[in-house]
mmCIF file of C-alpha atoms in Angstrom:
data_model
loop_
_atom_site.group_PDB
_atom_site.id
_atom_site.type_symbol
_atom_site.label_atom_id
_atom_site.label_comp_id
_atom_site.label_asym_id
_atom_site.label_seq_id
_atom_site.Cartn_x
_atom_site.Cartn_y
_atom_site.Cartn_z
ATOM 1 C CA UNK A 1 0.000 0.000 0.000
ATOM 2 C CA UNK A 2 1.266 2.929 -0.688
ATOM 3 C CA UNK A 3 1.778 6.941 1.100
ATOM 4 C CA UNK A 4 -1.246 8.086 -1.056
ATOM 5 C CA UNK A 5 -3.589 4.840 -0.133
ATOM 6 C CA UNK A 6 -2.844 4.740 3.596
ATOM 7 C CA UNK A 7 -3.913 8.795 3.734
ATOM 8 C CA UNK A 8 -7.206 7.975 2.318
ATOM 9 C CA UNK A 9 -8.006 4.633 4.777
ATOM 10 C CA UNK A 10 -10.562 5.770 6.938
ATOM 11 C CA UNK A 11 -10.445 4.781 10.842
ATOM 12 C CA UNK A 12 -6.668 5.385 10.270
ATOM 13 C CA UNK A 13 -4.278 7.313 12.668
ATOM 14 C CA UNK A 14 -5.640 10.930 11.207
ATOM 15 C CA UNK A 15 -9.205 9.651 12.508
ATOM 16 C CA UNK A 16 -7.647 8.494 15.840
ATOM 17 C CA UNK A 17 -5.936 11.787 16.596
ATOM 18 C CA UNK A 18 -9.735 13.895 15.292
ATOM 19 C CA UNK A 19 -11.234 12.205 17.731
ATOM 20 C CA UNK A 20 -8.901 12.452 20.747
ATOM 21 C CA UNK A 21 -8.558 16.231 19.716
ATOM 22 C CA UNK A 22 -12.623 16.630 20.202
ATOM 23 C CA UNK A 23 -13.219 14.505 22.630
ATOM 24 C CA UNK A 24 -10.231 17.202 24.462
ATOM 25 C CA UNK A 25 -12.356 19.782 23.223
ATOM 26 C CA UNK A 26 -15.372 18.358 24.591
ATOM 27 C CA UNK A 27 -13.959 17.783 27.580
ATOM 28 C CA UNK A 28 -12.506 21.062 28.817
ATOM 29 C CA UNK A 29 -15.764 22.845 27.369
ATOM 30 C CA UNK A 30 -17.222 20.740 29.719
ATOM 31 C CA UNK A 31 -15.003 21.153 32.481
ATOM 32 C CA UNK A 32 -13.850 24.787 31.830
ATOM 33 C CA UNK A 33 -16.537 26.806 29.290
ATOM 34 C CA UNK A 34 -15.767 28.194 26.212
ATOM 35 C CA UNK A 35 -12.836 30.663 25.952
ATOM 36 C CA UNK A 36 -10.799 29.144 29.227
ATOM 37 C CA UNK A 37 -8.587 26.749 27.138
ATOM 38 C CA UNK A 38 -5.805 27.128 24.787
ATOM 39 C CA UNK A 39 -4.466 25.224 21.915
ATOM 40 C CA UNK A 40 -1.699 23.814 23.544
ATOM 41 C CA UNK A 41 -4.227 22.235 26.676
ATOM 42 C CA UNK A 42 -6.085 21.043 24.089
ATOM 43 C CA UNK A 43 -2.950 18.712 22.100
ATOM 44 C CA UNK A 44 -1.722 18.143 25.951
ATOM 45 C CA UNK A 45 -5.209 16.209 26.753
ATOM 46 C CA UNK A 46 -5.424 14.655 23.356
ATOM 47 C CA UNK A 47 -1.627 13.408 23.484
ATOM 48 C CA UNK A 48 -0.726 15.455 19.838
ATOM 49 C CA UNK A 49 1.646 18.459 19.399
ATOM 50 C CA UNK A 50 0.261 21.940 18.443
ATOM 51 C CA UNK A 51 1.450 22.005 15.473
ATOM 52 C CA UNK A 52 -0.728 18.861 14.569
ATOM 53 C CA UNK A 53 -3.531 21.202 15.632
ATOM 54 C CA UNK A 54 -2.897 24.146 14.109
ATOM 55 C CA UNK A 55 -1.591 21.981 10.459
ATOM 56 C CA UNK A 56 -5.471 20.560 10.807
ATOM 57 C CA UNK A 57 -7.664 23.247 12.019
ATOM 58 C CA UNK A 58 -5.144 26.517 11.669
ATOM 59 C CA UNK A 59 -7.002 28.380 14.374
ATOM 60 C CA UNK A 60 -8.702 27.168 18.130
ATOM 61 C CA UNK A 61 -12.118 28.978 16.372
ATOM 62 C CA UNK A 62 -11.801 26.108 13.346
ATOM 63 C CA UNK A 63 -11.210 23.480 15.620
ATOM 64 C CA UNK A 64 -14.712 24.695 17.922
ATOM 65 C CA UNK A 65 -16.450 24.707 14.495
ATOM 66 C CA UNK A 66 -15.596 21.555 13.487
ATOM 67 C CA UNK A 67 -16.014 19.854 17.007
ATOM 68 C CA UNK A 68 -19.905 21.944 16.781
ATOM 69 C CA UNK A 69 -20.665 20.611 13.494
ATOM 70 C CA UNK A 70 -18.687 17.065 13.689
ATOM 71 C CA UNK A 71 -21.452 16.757 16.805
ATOM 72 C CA UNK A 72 -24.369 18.124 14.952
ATOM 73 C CA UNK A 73 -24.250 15.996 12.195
ATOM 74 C CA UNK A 74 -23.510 12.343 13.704
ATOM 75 C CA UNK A 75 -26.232 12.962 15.723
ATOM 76 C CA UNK A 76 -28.616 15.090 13.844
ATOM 77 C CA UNK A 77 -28.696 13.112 10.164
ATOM 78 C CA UNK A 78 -30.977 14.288 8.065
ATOM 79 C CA UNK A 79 -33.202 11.401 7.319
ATOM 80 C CA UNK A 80 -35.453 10.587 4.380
ATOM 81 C CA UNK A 81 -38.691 9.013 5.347
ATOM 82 C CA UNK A 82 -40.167 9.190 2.688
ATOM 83 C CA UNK A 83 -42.771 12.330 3.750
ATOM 84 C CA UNK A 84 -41.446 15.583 4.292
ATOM 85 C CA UNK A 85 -43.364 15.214 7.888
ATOM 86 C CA UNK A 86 -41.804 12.065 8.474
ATOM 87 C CA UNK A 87 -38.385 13.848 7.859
ATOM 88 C CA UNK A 88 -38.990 16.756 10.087
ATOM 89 C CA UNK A 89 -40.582 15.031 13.000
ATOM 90 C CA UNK A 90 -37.801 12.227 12.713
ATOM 91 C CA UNK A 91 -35.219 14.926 12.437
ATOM 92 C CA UNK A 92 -36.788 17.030 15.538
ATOM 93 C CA UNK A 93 -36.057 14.390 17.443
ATOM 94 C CA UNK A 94 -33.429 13.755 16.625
ATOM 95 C CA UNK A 95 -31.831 17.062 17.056
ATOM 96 C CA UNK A 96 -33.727 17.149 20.875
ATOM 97 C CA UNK A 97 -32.210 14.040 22.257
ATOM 98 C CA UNK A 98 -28.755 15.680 21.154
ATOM 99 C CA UNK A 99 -29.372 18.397 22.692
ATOM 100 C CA UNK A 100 -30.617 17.038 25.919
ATOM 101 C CA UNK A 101 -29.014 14.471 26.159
ATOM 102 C CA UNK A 102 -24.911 14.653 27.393
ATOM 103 C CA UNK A 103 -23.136 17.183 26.561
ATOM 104 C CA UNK A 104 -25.683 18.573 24.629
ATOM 105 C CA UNK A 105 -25.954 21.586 26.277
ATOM 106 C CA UNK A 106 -22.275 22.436 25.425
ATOM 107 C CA UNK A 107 -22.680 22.253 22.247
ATOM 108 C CA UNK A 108 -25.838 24.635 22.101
ATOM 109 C CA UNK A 109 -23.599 26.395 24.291
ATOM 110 C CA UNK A 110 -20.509 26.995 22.188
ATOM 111 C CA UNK A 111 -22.467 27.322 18.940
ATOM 112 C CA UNK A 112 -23.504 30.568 20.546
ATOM 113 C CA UNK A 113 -20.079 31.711 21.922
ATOM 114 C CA UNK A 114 -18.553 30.793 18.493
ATOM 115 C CA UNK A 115 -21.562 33.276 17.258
ATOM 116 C CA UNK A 116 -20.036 36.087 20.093
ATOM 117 C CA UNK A 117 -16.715 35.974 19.623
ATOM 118 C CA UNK A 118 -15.835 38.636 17.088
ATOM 119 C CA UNK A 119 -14.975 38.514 13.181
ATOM 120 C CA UNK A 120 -13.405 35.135 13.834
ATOM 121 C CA UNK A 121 -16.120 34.422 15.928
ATOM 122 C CA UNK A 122 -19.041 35.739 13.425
ATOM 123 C CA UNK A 123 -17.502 33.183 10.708
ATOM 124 C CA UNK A 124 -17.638 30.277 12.918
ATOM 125 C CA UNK A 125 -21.432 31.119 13.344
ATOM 126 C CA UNK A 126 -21.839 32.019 9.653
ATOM 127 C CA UNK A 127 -20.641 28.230 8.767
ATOM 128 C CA UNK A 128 -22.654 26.369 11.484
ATOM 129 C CA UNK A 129 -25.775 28.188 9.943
ATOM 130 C CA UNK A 130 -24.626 27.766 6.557
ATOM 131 C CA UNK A 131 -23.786 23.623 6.914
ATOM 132 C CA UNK A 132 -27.246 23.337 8.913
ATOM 133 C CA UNK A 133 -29.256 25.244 6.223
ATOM 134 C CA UNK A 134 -27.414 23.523 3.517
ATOM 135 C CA UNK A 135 -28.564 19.993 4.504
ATOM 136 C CA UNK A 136 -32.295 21.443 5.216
ATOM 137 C CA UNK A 137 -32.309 22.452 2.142
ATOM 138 C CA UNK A 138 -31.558 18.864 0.996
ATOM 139 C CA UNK A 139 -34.497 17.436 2.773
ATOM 140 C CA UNK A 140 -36.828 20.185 1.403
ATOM 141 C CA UNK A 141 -35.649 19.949 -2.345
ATOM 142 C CA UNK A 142 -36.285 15.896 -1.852
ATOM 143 C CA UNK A 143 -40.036 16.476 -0.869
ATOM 144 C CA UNK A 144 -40.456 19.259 -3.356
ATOM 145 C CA UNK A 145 -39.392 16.913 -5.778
ATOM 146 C CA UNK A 146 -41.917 14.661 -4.628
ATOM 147 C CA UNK A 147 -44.529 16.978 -4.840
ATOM 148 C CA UNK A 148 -45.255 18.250 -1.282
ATOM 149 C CA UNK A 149 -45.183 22.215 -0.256
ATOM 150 C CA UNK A 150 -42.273 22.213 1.620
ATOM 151 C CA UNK A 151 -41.443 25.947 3.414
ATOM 152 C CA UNK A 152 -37.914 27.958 3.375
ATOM 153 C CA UNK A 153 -34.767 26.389 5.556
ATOM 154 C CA UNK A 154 -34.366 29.642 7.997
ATOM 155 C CA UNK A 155 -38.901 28.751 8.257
ATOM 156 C CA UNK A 156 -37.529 25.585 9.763
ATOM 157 C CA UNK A 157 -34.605 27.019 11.679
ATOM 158 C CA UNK A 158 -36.983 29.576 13.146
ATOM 159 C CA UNK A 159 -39.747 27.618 13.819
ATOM 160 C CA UNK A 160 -38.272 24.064 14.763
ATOM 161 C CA UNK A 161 -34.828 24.395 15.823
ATOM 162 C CA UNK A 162 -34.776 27.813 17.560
ATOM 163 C CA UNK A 163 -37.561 26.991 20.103
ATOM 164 C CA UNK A 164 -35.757 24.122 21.351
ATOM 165 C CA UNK A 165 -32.717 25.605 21.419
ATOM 166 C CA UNK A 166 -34.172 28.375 23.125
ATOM 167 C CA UNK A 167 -35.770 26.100 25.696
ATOM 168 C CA UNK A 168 -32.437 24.167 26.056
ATOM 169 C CA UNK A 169 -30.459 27.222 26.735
ATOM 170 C CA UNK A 170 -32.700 28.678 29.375
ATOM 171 C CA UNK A 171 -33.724 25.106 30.926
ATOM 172 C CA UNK A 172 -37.412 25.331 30.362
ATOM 173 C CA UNK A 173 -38.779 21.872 30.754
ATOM 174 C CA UNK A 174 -37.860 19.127 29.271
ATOM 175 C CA UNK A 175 -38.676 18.400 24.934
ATOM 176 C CA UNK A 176 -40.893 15.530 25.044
ATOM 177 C CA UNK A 177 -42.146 14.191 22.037
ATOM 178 C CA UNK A 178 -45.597 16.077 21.665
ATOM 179 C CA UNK A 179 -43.628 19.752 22.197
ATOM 180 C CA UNK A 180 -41.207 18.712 19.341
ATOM 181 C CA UNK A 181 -43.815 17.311 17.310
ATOM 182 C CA UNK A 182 -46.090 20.483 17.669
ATOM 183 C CA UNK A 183 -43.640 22.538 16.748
ATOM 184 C CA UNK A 184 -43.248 20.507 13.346
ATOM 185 C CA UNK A 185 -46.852 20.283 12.860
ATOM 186 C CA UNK A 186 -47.428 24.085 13.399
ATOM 187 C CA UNK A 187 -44.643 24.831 10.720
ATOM 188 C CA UNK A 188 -46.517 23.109 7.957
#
């Protein structure tokens, strides 16, 4: 096998040292909040060198992106039921048990400081919304192809996603099945 071949294996050492970099990440969000870490406590926890950091992600803002969006999307697929109700219920819930469920709450958590934290800060934001609204739009263009009405992405961001964040955030009650499904059913 050659240099080329070995690069492109998946589950290889690159994957190993992603993961042990977020799961640092995860961990001293947890432990510390956003903004009380550097990049070098970050390779320390993970066992990597800065450099391997910085080569990867070039900035601790990247890295929080990634980390943000790695989570949203292996937990939050976008599924295809078959119905564009089907999708967004199945997807609602999906996207509450995330962010319920452990270490959910960081990650609602640093999606907003990402959103806070100046220019750098403001792009972070700008591709969390723009990776979340791009695979919305993939569900919606699948049921408009079958047919159905389907509304805009930011309908679904405001309308779906936003409440429960919003909930999350403050710690209003739990998201049990009938809120997130209500808030689905009142969109369309």
């Amino acid at each position: 096998m050659n240099e080329r071949q070995r690069a492109r294996r998946p589950g290889g050492r690159s994957a190993r040292v992603g993961a042990e970099v977020h799961r640092a990440v995860t961990e001293l969000i947890g432990e510390r909040g956003y903004g009380n870490f550097t990049v070098g406590e970050v390779a320390a926890r993970a066992g990597v060198a800065d450099s391997s950091i910085y080569r990867r992600w070039g900035s601790l803002e990247t890295l929080l992106t990634d980390v943000a969006l790695t989570r949203l999307n292996a937990r939050s697929p976008m599924p295809d039921t078959g119905s564009l109700a089907g999708d967004l219920r199945t997807y609602a819930a999906g996207v509450a048990r995330e962010i319920t469920g452990p270490d959910g709450l960081m990650v609602v958590r640093l999606a907003v400081a990402l959103s806070s934290n100046g220019e750098q800060g403001m792009r972070a934001s700008d591709d969390l919304r723009a990776e979340r609204i791009r695979q919305l739009q993939l569900m919606l263009d699948r049921a408009r192809e079958r047919g159905e009405d389907a509304p805009d992405a930011l309908d679904v961001l405001d309308h779906v996603l936003a409440p429960m964040y919003i909930r999350t955030l403050f710690g209003m009650g739990p998201l049990a099945p009938d809120y997130v499904d209500g808030l689905v059913d009142r969109l369309l």
